[in-house]
CSV table of C-alpha atoms and ligand atoms in Angstrom, one decimal:
chain,number,residue,atom,x,y,z
A,263,UNK,CA,0.2,0.4,-0.4
A,264,UNK,CA,2.8,2.6,-0.1
A,265,UNK,CA,3.2,5.8,-1.3
A,266,UNK,CA,6.3,6.3,-3.2
A,267,UNK,CA,8.4,8.5,-4.9
A,268,UNK,CA,10.3,8.6,-8.5
A,269,UNK,CA,12.6,11.1,-9.3
A,270,UNK,CA,15.9,11.7,-11.7
A,271,UNK,CA,18.9,12.0,-9.8
A,272,UNK,CA,21.1,13.4,-12.0
A,273,UNK,CA,20.4,15.9,-14.9
A,274,UNK,CA,17.5,13.9,-16.5
A,275,UNK,CA,16.9,11.3,-18.6
A,276,UNK,CA,17.7,8.5,-16.1
A,277,UNK,CA,14.7,5.8,-17.2
A,278,UNK,CA,12.3,7.4,-15.0
A,279,UNK,CA,9.6,6.4,-17.4
A,280,UNK,CA,11.0,2.9,-17.7
A,281,UNK,CA,10.8,2.5,-14.3
A,282,UNK,CA,7.4,4.1,-13.7
A,283,UNK,CA,6.3,1.6,-16.1
A,284,UNK,CA,7.9,-1.1,-14.2
A,285,UNK,CA,6.1,-0.6,-10.9
A,286,UNK,CA,3.3,0.8,-12.6
A,287,UNK,CA,2.4,-2.8,-13.2
A,288,UNK,CA,1.6,-3.1,-9.6
A,289,UNK,CA,0.3,0.3,-8.9
A,290,UNK,CA,-2.9,2.1,-8.4
A,291,UNK,CA,-2.4,5.8,-9.4
A,292,UNK,CA,0.5,7.7,-11.2
A,293,UNK,CA,0.7,11.3,-10.1
A,294,UNK,CA,2.8,13.2,-12.4
A,295,UNK,CA,3.6,16.3,-10.0
A,296,UNK,CA,6.1,18.4,-11.8
A,297,UNK,CA,7.2,19.8,-15.3
A,298,UNK,CA,5.2,19.5,-18.3
A,299,UNK,CA,6.8,18.5,-22.1
A,300,UNK,CA,9.6,19.7,-21.8
A,301,UNK,CA,10.1,16.1,-20.2
A,302,UNK,CA,10.2,12.8,-22.8
A,303,UNK,CA,10.2,9.4,-21.6
A,304,UNK,CA,10.8,6.6,-24.1
A,305,UNK,CA,9.1,3.2,-22.5
A,306,UNK,CA,9.4,0.1,-24.3
A,307,UNK,CA,7.3,-2.6,-23.6
A,308,UNK,CA,7.0,-6.1,-25.6
A,309,UNK,CA,9.0,-4.5,-28.7
A,310,UNK,CA,6.9,-1.6,-29.0
A,311,UNK,CA,8.6,1.8,-28.0
A,312,UNK,CA,6.5,4.5,-26.5
A,313,UNK,CA,7.3,8.3,-26.6
A,314,UNK,CA,5.7,10.2,-23.7
A,315,UNK,CA,6.1,14.1,-22.5
A,316,UNK,CA,3.0,15.3,-20.6
A,317,UNK,CA,1.3,12.3,-20.2
A,318,UNK,CA,2.3,10.0,-16.7
A,319,UNK,CA,4.4,7.2,-18.1
A,320,UNK,CA,1.4,5.0,-16.0
A,321,UNK,CA,-0.6,5.4,-18.6
A,322,UNK,CA,0.9,2.2,-20.3
A,323,UNK,CA,-0.6,0.5,-17.4
A,324,UNK,CA,-4.1,-0.9,-17.4
A,325,UNK,CA,-5.0,-0.4,-14.0
A,326,UNK,CA,-2.9,2.7,-13.1
A,327,UNK,CA,-5.2,6.4,-12.9
A,328,UNK,CA,-2.6,8.2,-14.4
A,329,UNK,CA,-2.8,11.9,-12.7
A,330,UNK,CA,-1.4,15.2,-14.0
A,331,UNK,CA,-1.3,16.9,-10.2
A,332,UNK,CA,-0.9,20.6,-9.7
A,333,UNK,CA,2.5,21.1,-10.0
A,334,UNK,CA,2.7,20.4,-13.7
A,335,UNK,CA,2.4,23.2,-16.4
A,336,UNK,CA,-0.4,21.8,-19.3
A,337,UNK,CA,0.3,22.9,-22.9
A,338,UNK,CA,-3.3,21.6,-23.9
A,339,UNK,CA,-2.4,21.2,-27.6
A,340,UNK,CA,0.6,19.1,-26.6
A,341,UNK,CA,-2.1,17.2,-24.1
A,342,UNK,CA,-4.6,16.5,-27.0
A,343,UNK,CA,-2.4,15.3,-29.9
A,344,UNK,CA,-0.7,12.8,-27.5
A,345,UNK,CA,-3.9,12.0,-26.1
A,346,UNK,CA,-4.7,11.0,-29.7
A,347,UNK,CA,-1.3,9.4,-30.8
A,348,UNK,CA,-1.8,6.9,-27.5
A,349,UNK,CA,-5.2,6.1,-28.2
A,350,UNK,CA,-4.6,5.6,-32.0
A,351,UNK,CA,-1.8,3.2,-30.4
A,352,UNK,CA,-4.5,1.1,-28.6
A,353,UNK,CA,-4.0,2.9,-25.4
A,354,UNK,CA,-7.0,3.9,-23.3
A,355,UNK,CA,-6.8,7.5,-22.0
A,356,UNK,CA,-9.9,8.1,-20.4
A,357,UNK,CA,-8.6,7.3,-17.4
A,358,UNK,CA,-6.2,10.4,-17.8
A,359,UNK,CA,-7.2,13.0,-15.1
A,360,UNK,CA,-5.7,16.7,-14.5
A,361,UNK,CA,-5.8,18.7,-11.1
A,362,UNK,CA,-8.0,22.2,-11.6
A,363,UNK,CA,-4.6,23.9,-10.0
A,364,UNK,CA,-2.5,22.9,-12.8
A,365,UNK,CA,-1.3,25.6,-14.7
A,366,UNK,CA,-1.8,26.3,-18.5
A,367,UNK,CA,1.1,26.7,-21.1
A,368,UNK,CA,-0.4,29.9,-22.9
A,369,UNK,CA,1.0,29.8,-26.6
A,370,UNK,CA,2.6,33.5,-26.1
A,371,UNK,CA,4.9,31.5,-23.1
A,372,UNK,CA,6.1,29.5,-25.8
A,373,UNK,CA,7.5,32.6,-27.7
A,374,UNK,CA,8.6,34.3,-24.4
A,375,UNK,CA,10.6,31.0,-23.6
A,376,UNK,CA,12.5,31.7,-27.4
A,377,UNK,CA,12.9,35.5,-26.6
A,378,UNK,CA,14.8,35.1,-23.5
A,379,UNK,CA,17.1,32.6,-24.7
A,380,UNK,CA,17.8,35.1,-27.2
A,381,UNK,CA,18.3,37.9,-24.9
A,382,UNK,CA,20.8,35.5,-22.7
A,383,UNK,CA,22.5,34.9,-26.1
A,384,UNK,CA,25.9,33.0,-24.8
A,385,UNK,CA,24.4,32.4,-21.5
A,386,UNK,CA,21.3,30.7,-22.6
A,387,UNK,CA,20.0,28.1,-20.7
A,388,UNK,CA,19.6,25.5,-23.8
A,389,UNK,CA,15.8,25.1,-22.7
A,390,UNK,CA,13.4,22.9,-24.8
A,391,UNK,CA,11.5,25.9,-25.8
A,392,UNK,CA,8.2,24.9,-24.9
A,393,UNK,CA,7.2,27.9,-22.6
A,394,UNK,CA,8.2,26.1,-19.1
A,395,UNK,CA,10.0,28.8,-17.3
A,396,UNK,CA,7.6,31.7,-18.4
A,397,UNK,CA,4.8,29.6,-17.4
A,398,UNK,CA,6.1,28.8,-13.8
A,399,UNK,CA,7.3,32.5,-14.0
A,400,UNK,CA,3.5,33.5,-14.3
A,401,UNK,CA,2.7,31.2,-11.7
A,402,UNK,CA,4.9,32.7,-9.0
A,403,UNK,CA,4.1,36.0,-10.5
A,404,UNK,CA,0.4,35.5,-9.8
A,405,UNK,CA,-0.7,36.2,-13.4
A,406,UNK,CA,-0.9,32.4,-14.6
A,407,UNK,CA,-3.7,30.7,-15.7
A,408,UNK,CA,-5.0,27.6,-14.3
A,409,UNK,CA,-6.8,24.4,-15.6
A,410,UNK,CA,-10.1,25.8,-13.7
A,411,UNK,CA,-9.9,29.3,-15.4
A,412,UNK,CA,-10.9,27.2,-18.6
A,413,UNK,CA,-14.7,27.0,-16.8
A,414,UNK,CA,-15.0,30.8,-16.5
A,415,UNK,CA,-15.1,32.5,-19.6
A,416,UNK,CA,-14.9,36.0,-18.3
A,417,UNK,CA,-12.4,35.1,-16.0
A,418,UNK,CA,-10.0,33.7,-18.6
A,419,UNK,CA,-10.3,36.3,-20.8
A,420,UNK,CA,-9.4,38.9,-18.0
A,421,UNK,CA,-6.3,36.6,-17.0
A,422,UNK,CA,-5.3,36.5,-20.5
A,423,UNK,CA,-5.4,40.4,-20.9
A,424,UNK,CA,-3.8,41.3,-17.9
A,425,UNK,CA,-0.9,38.6,-18.7
A,426,UNK,CA,0.0,39.8,-22.1
A,427,UNK,CA,-0.7,43.2,-21.5
A,428,UNK,CA,3.3,43.1,-20.5
A,429,UNK,CA,4.8,40.6,-22.5
A,430,UNK,CA,3.1,42.5,-25.7
A,431,UNK,CA,5.2,45.4,-24.4
A,432,UNK,CA,8.3,43.4,-24.3
A,433,UNK,CA,7.4,41.5,-28.0
A,434,UNK,CA,6.8,44.8,-29.8
A,435,UNK,CA,9.1,47.1,-28.1
A,436,UNK,CA,12.0,45.0,-27.3
A,437,UNK,CA,12.0,42.5,-30.0
A,438,UNK,CA,10.0,44.4,-32.9
A,439,UNK,CA,7.1,41.7,-33.2
A,440,UNK,CA,3.5,41.9,-33.6
A,441,UNK,CA,1.6,42.0,-30.7
A,442,UNK,CA,-0.4,39.1,-29.9
A,443,UNK,CA,-4.2,39.1,-29.3
A,444,UNK,CA,-5.8,38.4,-26.3
A,445,UNK,CA,-9.3,37.6,-27.4
A,446,UNK,CA,-7.7,35.0,-29.9
A,447,UNK,CA,-5.5,33.1,-27.0
A,448,UNK,CA,-8.7,32.9,-25.0
A,449,UNK,CA,-10.6,31.6,-28.1
A,450,UNK,CA,-8.1,29.1,-29.0
A,451,UNK,CA,-7.7,28.3,-25.1
A,452,UNK,CA,-11.7,28.2,-24.4
A,453,UNK,CA,-12.0,25.7,-27.1
A,454,UNK,CA,-10.2,22.9,-25.3
A,455,UNK,CA,-12.5,23.7,-22.0
A,456,UNK,CA,-15.2,21.0,-23.5
A,457,UNK,CA,-12.7,18.1,-23.7
A,458,UNK,CA,-10.8,18.9,-20.6
A,459,UNK,CA,-13.4,18.9,-18.1
A,460,UNK,CA,-14.5,15.2,-18.0
A,461,UNK,CA,-10.7,15.1,-16.7
A,462,UNK,CA,-10.4,17.4,-14.0
A,463,UNK,CA,-10.8,16.7,-10.2
A,464,UNK,CA,-9.6,17.6,-7.0
A,465,UNK,CA,-6.3,16.0,-7.1
A,466,UNK,CA,-5.1,16.1,-3.1
A,467,UNK,CA,-8.5,15.1,-1.9
A,468,UNK,CA,-8.6,12.0,-4.8
A,469,UNK,CA,-4.8,11.1,-4.1
A,470,UNK,CA,-5.6,11.6,-0.2
A,471,UNK,CA,-8.4,9.4,-0.2
A,472,UNK,CA,-6.7,6.7,-1.9
A,473,UNK,CA,-4.1,6.5,0.6
A,474,UNK,CA,-6.8,6.3,3.2
A,475,UNK,CA,-8.2,3.2,1.3
A,476,UNK,CA,-5.1,1.5,1.0
A,477,UNK,CA,-4.1,2.3,-2.4
A,478,UNK,CA,-0.7,2.6,-4.0
A,479,UNK,CA,0.3,5.7,-5.6
A,480,UNK,CA,3.7,6.4,-7.5
A,481,UNK,CA,4.8,9.9,-7.9
A,482,UNK,CA,6.4,10.3,-10.9
A,483,UNK,CA,8.9,13.0,-11.3
A,484,UNK,CA,9.9,15.0,-14.6
A,485,UNK,CA,13.9,16.3,-15.3
A,486,UNK,CA,16.0,16.0,-12.7
A,487,UNK,CA,17.9,16.9,-8.9
A,488,UNK,CA,20.6,19.0,-10.8
A,489,UNK,CA,18.0,20.1,-12.6
A,490,UNK,CA,15.8,21.4,-9.7
A,491,UNK,CA,15.2,25.1,-9.4
A,492,UNK,CA,16.2,25.2,-5.7
A,493,UNK,CA,18.9,22.3,-5.5
A,494,UNK,CA,20.3,22.4,-9.1
A,495,UNK,CA,22.9,23.9,-11.0
A,496,UNK,CA,20.9,27.3,-11.0
A,497,UNK,CA,20.4,28.9,-13.5
A,498,UNK,CA,21.0,25.9,-15.8
A,499,UNK,CA,18.0,24.3,-14.4
A,500,UNK,CA,14.2,23.9,-15.3
A,501,UNK,CA,12.0,26.0,-13.1
A,502,UNK,CA,10.1,23.4,-11.2
A,503,UNK,CA,11.0,21.5,-7.8
A,504,UNK,CA,12.2,18.4,-9.5
A,505,UNK,CA,13.3,17.2,-6.2
A,506,UNK,CA,11.2,14.9,-3.6
A,507,UNK,CA,9.6,17.9,-2.1
A,508,UNK,CA,7.9,18.9,-4.8
A,509,UNK,CA,5.9,15.6,-5.0
A,510,UNK,CA,3.9,16.8,-2.0
A,511,UNK,CA,3.9,20.5,-3.2
A,512,UNK,CA,2.8,19.4,-7.2
A,513,UNK,CA,0.0,17.0,-5.6
A,514,UNK,CA,-1.5,17.8,-2.1
A,515,UNK,CA,0.0,15.2,-0.2
A,516,UNK,CA,1.9,15.6,2.8
A,517,UNK,CA,5.2,14.6,3.7
A,518,UNK,CA,4.4,11.9,6.1
A,519,UNK,CA,2.1,9.3,3.8
A,520,UNK,CA,5.3,9.1,2.2
A,521,UNK,CA,7.1,5.6,2.5
A,522,UNK,CA,9.6,5.4,-0.7
A,523,UNK,CA,11.8,7.9,-2.4
A,524,UNK,CA,13.3,6.4,-5.3
A,525,UNK,CA,16.2,8.2,-7.2
A,526,UNK,CA,16.7,7.1,-10.6
A,527,UNK,CA,20.3,7.1,-11.8
A,528,UNK,CA,22.4,6.0,-15.0
A,529,UNK,CA,25.3,3.6,-14.8
A,530,UNK,CA,27.2,6.6,-16.4
A,531,UNK,CA,26.2,10.8,-16.8
A,532,UNK,CA,24.2,12.7,-19.3
A,533,UNK,CA,23.5,16.1,-19.8
A,534,UNK,CA,20.9,17.9,-22.3
A,535,UNK,CA,21.3,22.2,-22.7
A,536,UNK,CA,23.9,24.1,-21.3
A,537,UNK,CA,25.5,24.2,-18.1
A,538,UNK,CA,28.5,22.5,-15.6
A,539,UNK,CA,29.3,18.8,-15.7
A,540,UNK,CA,32.3,17.9,-14.3
A,541,UNK,CA,32.8,14.5,-15.4
A,542,UNK,CA,31.7,15.2,-19.0
A,543,UNK,CA,33.9,13.6,-22.0
A,544,UNK,CA,34.2,15.9,-24.8
A,545,UNK,CA,36.3,13.8,-26.8
A,546,UNK,CA,35.8,10.3,-28.9
A,547,UNK,CA,35.2,8.7,-25.8
A,548,UNK,CA,31.8,10.7,-25.2
A,549,UNK,CA,31.1,10.2,-28.6
A,550,UNK,CA,31.6,6.5,-28.3
A,551,UNK,CA,29.5,6.4,-24.8
A,552,UNK,CA,26.6,8.3,-26.5
A,553,UNK,CA,26.3,6.2,-29.3
A,554,UNK,CA,26.1,3.0,-27.1
A,555,UNK,CA,23.9,4.5,-25.4
A,556,UNK,CA,21.7,5.8,-27.9
A,557,UNK,CA,21.5,9.1,-26.0
A,558,UNK,CA,19.7,11.5,-28.1
A,559,UNK,CA,17.0,13.5,-26.4
A,560,UNK,CA,13.5,12.2,-27.4
A,561,UNK,CA,11.6,15.7,-27.1
A,562,UNK,CA,14.3,18.0,-29.4
A,563,UNK,CA,16.6,15.0,-30.6
A,564,UNK,CA,19.7,17.1,-29.6
A,565,UNK,CA,22.8,15.1,-28.7
A,566,UNK,CA,23.1,14.4,-24.9
A,567,UNK,CA,26.4,15.4,-23.4
A,568,UNK,CA,27.9,12.3,-21.6
A,569,UNK,CA,30.3,11.7,-18.9
A,570,UNK,CA,31.7,8.9,-16.5
A,571,UNK,CA,29.3,8.2,-12.7
A,572,UNK,CA,29.5,11.1,-10.7
A,573,UNK,CA,29.3,10.3,-7.0
A,574,UNK,CA,29.1,13.6,-5.6
A,575,UNK,CA,26.2,14.0,-7.7
A,576,UNK,CA,24.7,10.6,-6.6
A,577,UNK,CA,25.6,11.4,-2.7
A,578,UNK,CA,24.0,15.0,-3.1
A,579,UNK,CA,21.1,13.2,-5.0
A,580,UNK,CA,20.4,10.8,-2.1
A,581,UNK,CA,20.4,13.5,0.7
A,582,UNK,CA,18.3,16.1,-1.2
A,583,UNK,CA,15.9,13.5,-1.5
A,584,UNK,CA,16.2,11.5,1.2
A,585,UNK,CA,16.5,8.5,-0.9
A,586,UNK,CA,15.7,5.4,0.3
A,587,UNK,CA,16.4,3.1,-3.0
A,588,UNK,CA,18.4,3.7,-6.2
A,589,UNK,CA,18.0,2.6,-9.2
A,590,UNK,CA,20.7,2.2,-11.5
A,591,UNK,CA,19.8,1.7,-15.4
A,592,UNK,CA,22.2,1.4,-18.3
A,593,UNK,CA,24.6,-0.9,-16.5
A,594,UNK,CA,24.6,-2.8,-20.1
A,595,UNK,CA,25.9,0.1,-21.8
A,596,UNK,CA,29.4,-0.1,-20.3
A,597,UNK,CA,29.9,-3.5,-21.2
A,598,UNK,CA,33.2,-4.0,-23.1
A,599,UNK,CA,35.5,-1.6,-21.0
A,600,UNK,CA,38.7,-2.6,-19.5
A,601,UNK,CA,38.8,0.3,-16.9
A,602,UNK,CA,35.8,2.1,-15.9
A,603,UNK,CA,36.4,5.4,-14.4
A,604,UNK,CA,33.9,6.6,-11.6
A,605,UNK,CA,34.3,10.2,-9.9
A,606,UNK,CA,34.5,9.9,-6.2
A,607,UNK,CA,34.9,13.5,-5.3
A,608,UNK,CA,36.3,17.0,-7.0
A,609,UNK,CA,39.0,18.9,-7.1
A,610,UNK,CA,38.5,22.6,-6.9
A,611,UNK,CA,41.5,25.0,-7.3
A,612,UNK,CA,44.1,22.2,-5.8
A,613,UNK,CA,41.6,21.2,-3.2
A,614,UNK,CA,39.7,17.8,-2.4
A,615,UNK,CA,36.3,18.6,-1.9
A,616,UNK,CA,33.9,15.4,-1.1
A,617,UNK,CA,30.3,17.1,-1.1
A,618,UNK,CA,28.4,19.1,-3.7
A,619,UNK,CA,29.7,22.6,-3.2
A,620,UNK,CA,27.1,25.1,-3.3
A,621,UNK,CA,29.5,28.2,-4.7
A,622,UNK,CA,28.4,28.0,-8.4
A,623,UNK,CA,32.1,29.2,-9.3
A,624,UNK,CA,33.5,26.0,-7.5
A,625,UNK,CA,31.2,24.0,-9.4
A,626,UNK,CA,32.4,25.6,-12.3
A,627,UNK,CA,36.0,24.5,-11.6
A,628,UNK,CA,35.5,21.4,-10.2
A,629,UNK,CA,37.6,18.3,-12.1
A,630,UNK,CA,37.2,15.1,-11.0
A,631,UNK,CA,39.2,12.9,-9.3
A,632,UNK,CA,38.6,9.4,-10.6
A,633,UNK,CA,38.8,6.0,-9.6
A,634,UNK,CA,39.0,3.0,-11.9
A,635,UNK,CA,37.2,0.1,-12.0
A,636,UNK,CA,37.6,-3.1,-13.7
A,637,UNK,CA,35.0,-3.7,-16.4
A,638,UNK,CA,33.2,-6.6,-18.1
A,639,UNK,CA,33.1,-8.3,-21.7
A,640,UNK,CA,30.2,-10.5,-20.9
A,641,UNK,CA,26.9,-9.6,-22.7
A,642,UNK,CA,24.7,-8.8,-19.7
A,643,UNK,CA,21.9,-7.9,-21.4
A,644,UNK,CA,19.7,-11.6,-20.3
A,645,UNK,CA,21.2,-11.1,-16.2
A,646,UNK,CA,17.9,-11.1,-14.2
A,647,UNK,CA,19.2,-11.7,-11.0
A,648,UNK,CA,22.4,-10.2,-9.4
A,649,UNK,CA,24.2,-12.9,-9.4
A,650,UNK,CA,23.7,-13.7,-13.2
A,651,UNK,CA,25.9,-10.5,-13.3
A,652,UNK,CA,30.0,-10.8,-13.9
A,653,UNK,CA,31.5,-10.0,-10.7
A,654,UNK,CA,33.1,-6.9,-11.8
A,655,UNK,CA,29.8,-5.7,-12.8
A,656,UNK,CA,28.7,-7.0,-9.2
A,657,UNK,CA,31.3,-4.7,-7.6
A,658,UNK,CA,30.7,-1.8,-9.6
A,659,UNK,CA,27.3,-1.9,-8.5
A,660,UNK,CA,28.5,-2.5,-5.2
A,661,UNK,CA,30.7,0.8,-5.2
A,662,UNK,CA,28.3,2.9,-6.7
A,663,UNK,CA,26.2,1.8,-3.8
A,664,UNK,CA,28.5,3.0,-0.9
A,665,UNK,CA,29.9,6.1,-2.7
A,666,UNK,CA,26.2,7.2,-3.0
A,667,UNK,CA,25.4,6.3,0.4
A,668,UNK,CA,22.2,4.6,-0.7
A,669,UNK,CA,21.6,1.1,-1.2
A,670,UNK,CA,21.0,0.3,-5.5
A,671,UNK,CA,17.6,-2.0,-5.2
A,672,UNK,CA,16.9,-2.7,-8.6
A,673,UNK,CA,19.4,-2.3,-12.0
A,674,UNK,CA,18.3,-1.9,-15.6
A,675,UNK,CA,20.3,-3.9,-18.4
A,676,UNK,CA,18.4,-3.2,-21.4
A,677,UNK,CA,15.4,-0.9,-22.5
A,678,UNK,CA,12.4,-3.2,-22.4
A,679,UNK,CA,10.6,-3.8,-19.1
A,680,UNK,CA,11.9,-6.9,-18.6
A,681,UNK,CA,15.4,-6.1,-18.8
A,682,UNK,CA,15.8,-5.4,-15.0
A,683,UNK,CA,17.2,-7.1,-11.9
A,684,UNK,CA,15.3,-6.4,-8.7
A,685,UNK,CA,17.2,-6.6,-5.6
A,686,UNK,CA,15.1,-5.3,-3.1
A,687,UNK,CA,11.1,-4.7,-4.7
A,688,UNK,CA,10.6,-1.0,-4.4
A,689,UNK,CA,6.4,-2.0,-3.4
A,690,UNK,CA,7.6,-3.1,0.3
A,691,UNK,CA,6.0,-1.1,2.8
A,692,UNK,CA,8.8,0.7,4.2
A,693,UNK,CA,12.4,0.2,3.5
B,906,GDP,P1,13.4,9.7,-18.7
B,906,GDP,O1,13.4,10.9,-19.2
B,906,GDP,O2,14.4,9.3,-17.1
B,906,GDP,O3,12.2,8.4,-18.8
B,906,GDP,O4,14.6,8.8,-20.0
B,906,GDP,P2,14.5,9.0,-21.1
B,906,GDP,O5,13.6,7.9,-21.4
B,906,GDP,O6,14.5,10.1,-21.4
B,906,GDP,O7,15.9,8.3,-21.4
B,906,GDP,C1,16.5,6.6,-20.9
B,906,GDP,C2,16.7,6.3,-22.5
B,906,GDP,O8,17.3,4.8,-21.6
B,906,GDP,C3,15.2,5.6,-22.8
B,906,GDP,O9,15.6,5.3,-24.4
B,906,GDP,C4,15.0,4.1,-22.8
B,906,GDP,O10,14.3,3.3,-23.3
B,906,GDP,C5,16.7,3.6,-22.3
B,906,GDP,N1,16.9,2.6,-21.0
B,906,GDP,C6,15.8,2.6,-19.7
B,906,GDP,N2,16.8,1.6,-19.1
B,906,GDP,C7,17.8,1.0,-19.9
B,906,GDP,C8,18.8,0.4,-19.6
B,906,GDP,O11,19.0,-0.2,-18.5
B,906,GDP,N3,19.2,0.0,-20.6
B,906,GDP,C9,19.8,0.3,-21.6
B,906,GDP,N4,20.1,-0.2,-22.7
B,906,GDP,N5,18.2,1.3,-22.0
B,906,GDP,C10,17.1,1.8,-20.9
B,907,IMO,P1,13.3,14.3,-18.5
B,907,IMO,O1,12.0,14.4,-17.6
B,907,IMO,C1,16.8,16.0,-19.7
B,907,IMO,C2,16.7,20.4,-19.7
B,907,IMO,C3,16.8,21.6,-20.9
B,907,IMO,C4,17.5,22.8,-20.3
B,907,IMO,C5,16.8,23.0,-19.2
B,907,IMO,C6,15.9,24.2,-19.1
B,907,IMO,O2,13.0,13.4,-19.7
B,907,IMO,O3,14.1,13.8,-17.7
B,907,IMO,P2,13.1,23.8,-20.0
B,907,IMO,O4,12.4,23.7,-21.1
B,907,IMO,O5,12.6,22.7,-18.7
B,907,IMO,O6,13.1,25.4,-19.1
B,907,IMO,O7,14.8,23.5,-20.3
B,907,IMO,O8,16.5,21.5,-18.3
B,907,IMO,N1,15.4,19.6,-19.4
B,907,IMO,C7,16.1,18.4,-19.4
B,907,IMO,N2,16.9,17.6,-19.9
B,907,IMO,N3,15.9,15.5,-19.6
B,907,IMO,C8,14.6,16.5,-19.0
B,907,IMO,O9,13.5,15.7,-18.8
B,907,IMO,C9,14.5,17.8,-19.1
B,907,IMO,N4,13.5,18.9,-18.9
B,907,IMO,C10,14.5,19.9,-19.5
B,907,IMO,O10,17.3,20.6,-21.6
B,907,IMO,O11,19.0,22.8,-20.3
B,908,MG,MG1,14.0,12.2,-20.6
């Protein structure tokens, strides 16, 4: 009956979608609590690959009720295009529920996202361009639009007008663009109201009642610890709380109800977009890892930056999220190395640093101190128990466990749902 949070422990794309799908087989609810269609999850079931962005990965499990929580930002056009795509692939989307407090990404915020990147020039974030940052900024600025506003035309029109006034000034005066007509935007959004209505519900009430009934709830995080607005590599982050605390604020469920917090990490590291990345490989070794791991973004198609496992990041993720379990994915990608470097600490201006430095310049200067672990050549994609792994692969996992300060409960050895080793089942009541 547990409530379990799944979060990214690195810079995103760790395989959260696969893990949600895996345990989604045995849960009743999957609630997405942050982010929007900046996320991209590839889930492979019986040879069929599904690309998910806004809709929780739980949609692929027939018994799950998938939920978009209040902490998510919703692009209505994307919502319905994903629903249409999944429906034509035979997936029942009528179960999907949306919090009436979730914010809407209005079309003008996609324009603002691009303009903000243009203004930053060389210091750009490398966003996904989906309007995520401006929409969370509007939320904090109290000029956002919520799902419930769709059901009161005059309120919606009024809110669009006041939000757009300032943005039109910027678009016209700073960038020489034509102003956007608020009535046109309102009409576009209102056109979705009837289709959205049957999905809308009180997320906090429904999920707390489900927990009261003893049902199992999985809170699905988008993005990751190092992209968190408070705890990530600010300003090279996304604009939401992707860490475990976000699961509570993003759904209306209190922290005392949570049983497990699971951090997902790759056996190495990737990052998309700009920002510091101490273990990054900028040479042919990085290309090799990118090819072997198929590291190309599912949202923007950008090649992902690649590097070795960073245990300083892993320890930080354990601390910030209060992790009870770690899932290490893509161990199979590391097959064939003689020695595998693992970053155990940083050298910052000549000093050894074991914990994540809060000082941004220090982190920019950090160079990895590596430990070299012996590799393996055996194909591990068919391994289904820890004992099936070669000794060096087991030792690699045990070392990551030691360095991360959290037990490794599940190991991924392939993209398929079945290509998984479970050491400690994630749905047991308490860690
Ligand atoms: P997410 O955003 O955290 O859900 O991760 P993505 O789906 O963006 O990226 C993870 C990629 O790795 C996807 O293409 C998955 O199919 C794939 N994947 C997940 N786990 C494994 C694994 O254990 N081994 C391999 N080879 N691929 C995996
Ligand atoms: P999933 O859920 C990897 C990155 C972008 C950019 C920064 C800010 O698939 O792990 P944004 O559009 O959110 O304002 O971009 O965050 N980013 C991700 N990187 N995986 C993601 O999601 C990401 N979502 C955003 O590349 O650097
Ligand atoms: Mg992804």
